[in-house]
PDB file of C-alpha atoms in Angstrom:
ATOM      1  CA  UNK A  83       0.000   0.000   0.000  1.00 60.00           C
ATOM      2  CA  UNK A  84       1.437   3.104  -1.424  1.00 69.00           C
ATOM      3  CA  UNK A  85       0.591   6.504  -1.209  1.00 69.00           C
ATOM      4  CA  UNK A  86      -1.446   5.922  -4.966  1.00 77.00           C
ATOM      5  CA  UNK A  87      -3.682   3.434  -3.295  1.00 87.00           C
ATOM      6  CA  UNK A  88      -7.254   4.743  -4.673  1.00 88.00           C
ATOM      7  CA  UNK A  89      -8.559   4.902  -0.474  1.00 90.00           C
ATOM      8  CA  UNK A  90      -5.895   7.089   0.369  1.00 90.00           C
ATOM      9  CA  UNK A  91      -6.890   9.737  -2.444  1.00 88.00           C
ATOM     10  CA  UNK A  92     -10.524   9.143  -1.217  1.00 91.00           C
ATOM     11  CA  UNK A  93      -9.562  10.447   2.475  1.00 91.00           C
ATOM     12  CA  UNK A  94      -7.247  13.450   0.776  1.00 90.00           C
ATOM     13  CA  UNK A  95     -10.271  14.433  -1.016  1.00 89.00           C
ATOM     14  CA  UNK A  96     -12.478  14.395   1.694  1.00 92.00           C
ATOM     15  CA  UNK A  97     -10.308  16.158   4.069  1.00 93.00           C
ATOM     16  CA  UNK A  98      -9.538  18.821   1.302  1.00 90.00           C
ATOM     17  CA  UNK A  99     -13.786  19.556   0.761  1.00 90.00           C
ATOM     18  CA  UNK A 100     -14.522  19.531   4.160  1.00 92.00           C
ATOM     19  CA  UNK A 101     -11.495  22.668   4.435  1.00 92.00           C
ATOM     20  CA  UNK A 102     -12.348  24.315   1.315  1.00 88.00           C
ATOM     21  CA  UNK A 103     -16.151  23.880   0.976  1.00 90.00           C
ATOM     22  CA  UNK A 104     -17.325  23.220  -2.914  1.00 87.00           C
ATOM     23  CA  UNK A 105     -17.755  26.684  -3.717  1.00 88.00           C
ATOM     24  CA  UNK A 106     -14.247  27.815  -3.101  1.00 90.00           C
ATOM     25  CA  UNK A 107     -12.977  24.665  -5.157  1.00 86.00           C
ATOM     26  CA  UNK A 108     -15.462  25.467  -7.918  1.00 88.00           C
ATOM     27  CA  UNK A 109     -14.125  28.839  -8.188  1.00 92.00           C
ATOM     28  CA  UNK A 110     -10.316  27.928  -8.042  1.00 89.00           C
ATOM     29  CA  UNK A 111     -11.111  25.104 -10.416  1.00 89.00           C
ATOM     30  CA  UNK A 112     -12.615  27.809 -12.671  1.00 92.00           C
ATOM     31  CA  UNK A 113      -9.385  30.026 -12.553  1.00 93.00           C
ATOM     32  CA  UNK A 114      -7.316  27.784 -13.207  1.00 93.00           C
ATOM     33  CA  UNK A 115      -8.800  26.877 -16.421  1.00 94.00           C
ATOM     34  CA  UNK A 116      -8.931  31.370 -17.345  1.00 94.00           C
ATOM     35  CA  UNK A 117      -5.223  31.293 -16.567  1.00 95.00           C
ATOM     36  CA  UNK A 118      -4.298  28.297 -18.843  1.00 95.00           C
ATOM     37  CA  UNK A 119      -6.309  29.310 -21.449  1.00 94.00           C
ATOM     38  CA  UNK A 120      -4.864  32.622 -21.170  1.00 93.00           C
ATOM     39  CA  UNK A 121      -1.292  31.408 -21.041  1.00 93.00           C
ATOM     40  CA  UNK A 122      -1.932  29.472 -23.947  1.00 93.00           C
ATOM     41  CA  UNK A 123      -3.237  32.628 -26.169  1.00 92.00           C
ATOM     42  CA  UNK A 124       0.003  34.227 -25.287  1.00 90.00           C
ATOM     43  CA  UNK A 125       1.680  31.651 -26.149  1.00 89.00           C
ATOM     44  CA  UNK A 126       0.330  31.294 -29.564  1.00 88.00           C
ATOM     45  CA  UNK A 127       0.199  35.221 -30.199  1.00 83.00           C
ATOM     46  CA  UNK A 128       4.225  35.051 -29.384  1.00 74.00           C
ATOM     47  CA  UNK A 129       5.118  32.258 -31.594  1.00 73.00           C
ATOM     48  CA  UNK A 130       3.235  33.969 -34.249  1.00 69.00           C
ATOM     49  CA  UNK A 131       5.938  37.758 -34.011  1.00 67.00           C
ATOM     50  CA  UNK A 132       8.738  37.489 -36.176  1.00 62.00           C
ATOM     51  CA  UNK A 133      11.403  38.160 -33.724  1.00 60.00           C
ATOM     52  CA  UNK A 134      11.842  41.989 -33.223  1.00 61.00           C
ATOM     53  CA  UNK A 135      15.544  43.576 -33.113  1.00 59.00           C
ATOM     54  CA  UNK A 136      16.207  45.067 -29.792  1.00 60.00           C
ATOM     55  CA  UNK A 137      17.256  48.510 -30.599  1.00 57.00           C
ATOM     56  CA  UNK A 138      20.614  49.967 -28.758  1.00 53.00           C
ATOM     57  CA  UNK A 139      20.803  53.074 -26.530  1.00 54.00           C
ATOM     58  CA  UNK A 140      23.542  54.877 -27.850  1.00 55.00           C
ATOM     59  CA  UNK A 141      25.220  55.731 -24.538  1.00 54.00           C
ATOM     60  CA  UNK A 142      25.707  51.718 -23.664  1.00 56.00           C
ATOM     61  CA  UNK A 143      28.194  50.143 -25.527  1.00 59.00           C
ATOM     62  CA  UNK A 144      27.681  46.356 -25.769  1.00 60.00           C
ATOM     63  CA  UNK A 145      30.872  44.023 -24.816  1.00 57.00           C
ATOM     64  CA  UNK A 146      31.815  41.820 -27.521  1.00 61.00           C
ATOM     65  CA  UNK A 147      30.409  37.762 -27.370  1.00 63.00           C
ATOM     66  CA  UNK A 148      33.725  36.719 -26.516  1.00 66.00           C
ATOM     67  CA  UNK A 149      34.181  38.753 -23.377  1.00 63.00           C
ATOM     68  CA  UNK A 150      32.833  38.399 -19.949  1.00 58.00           C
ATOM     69  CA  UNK A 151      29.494  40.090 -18.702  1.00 60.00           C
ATOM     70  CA  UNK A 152      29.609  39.951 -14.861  1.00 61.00           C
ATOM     71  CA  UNK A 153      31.593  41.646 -12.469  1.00 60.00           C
ATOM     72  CA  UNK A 154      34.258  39.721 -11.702  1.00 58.00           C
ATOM     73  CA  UNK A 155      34.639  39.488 -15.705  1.00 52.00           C
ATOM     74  CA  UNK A 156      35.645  42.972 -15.862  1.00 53.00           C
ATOM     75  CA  UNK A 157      37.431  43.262 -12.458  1.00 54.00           C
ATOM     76  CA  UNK A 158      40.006  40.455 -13.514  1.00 57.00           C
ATOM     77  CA  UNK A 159      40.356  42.963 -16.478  1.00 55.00           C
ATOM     78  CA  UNK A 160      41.747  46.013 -13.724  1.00 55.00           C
ATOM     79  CA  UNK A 161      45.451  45.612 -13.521  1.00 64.00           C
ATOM     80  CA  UNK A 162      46.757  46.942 -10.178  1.00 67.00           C
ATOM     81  CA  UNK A 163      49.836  49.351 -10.038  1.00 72.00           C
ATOM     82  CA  UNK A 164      52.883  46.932  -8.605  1.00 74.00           C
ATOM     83  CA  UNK A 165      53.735  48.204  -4.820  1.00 75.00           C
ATOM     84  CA  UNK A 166      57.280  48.725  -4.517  1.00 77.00           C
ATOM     85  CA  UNK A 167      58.219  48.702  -0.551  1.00 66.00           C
TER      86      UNK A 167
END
């Protein structure tokens, strides 16, 4: 007996209708189903955009592909003066 024993789901839903009450698991049932639907439409309205070019700011230059974006990327690229005690 494993936790997809068919009297074990029986008690779960029980327990979860007598906490909730059918109205309030009616209504999330209900949007659920709006918010895949409407997840869907985007979806399907974003495969259907040609891919638009994302157009530059002229006051950010853009780091070449072979160079690093994060911080320690461009610290590495700081050489300190040499100390001379």
């Amino acid at each position: 007996m494993g936790i997809f024993d068919w009297k074990h789901w029986v008690v779960i839903l029980i327990v979860v209708v007598l906490v909730f009450g059918t109205k309030k698991l009616k209504n999330l049932g209900s949007d659920l189903g709006e918010t895949i639907k409407g997840f869907r439409k985007a979806m399907n309205e974003e495969e259907g955009k040609p891919a638009e070019p994302q157009a530059q700011q002229p006051h950010q230059q853009q780091a070449p592909l072979n160079q690093p974006h994060t911080v320690e990327g461009q610290a590495s690229k700081v050489e300190e003066p040499v100390r001379k005690d």
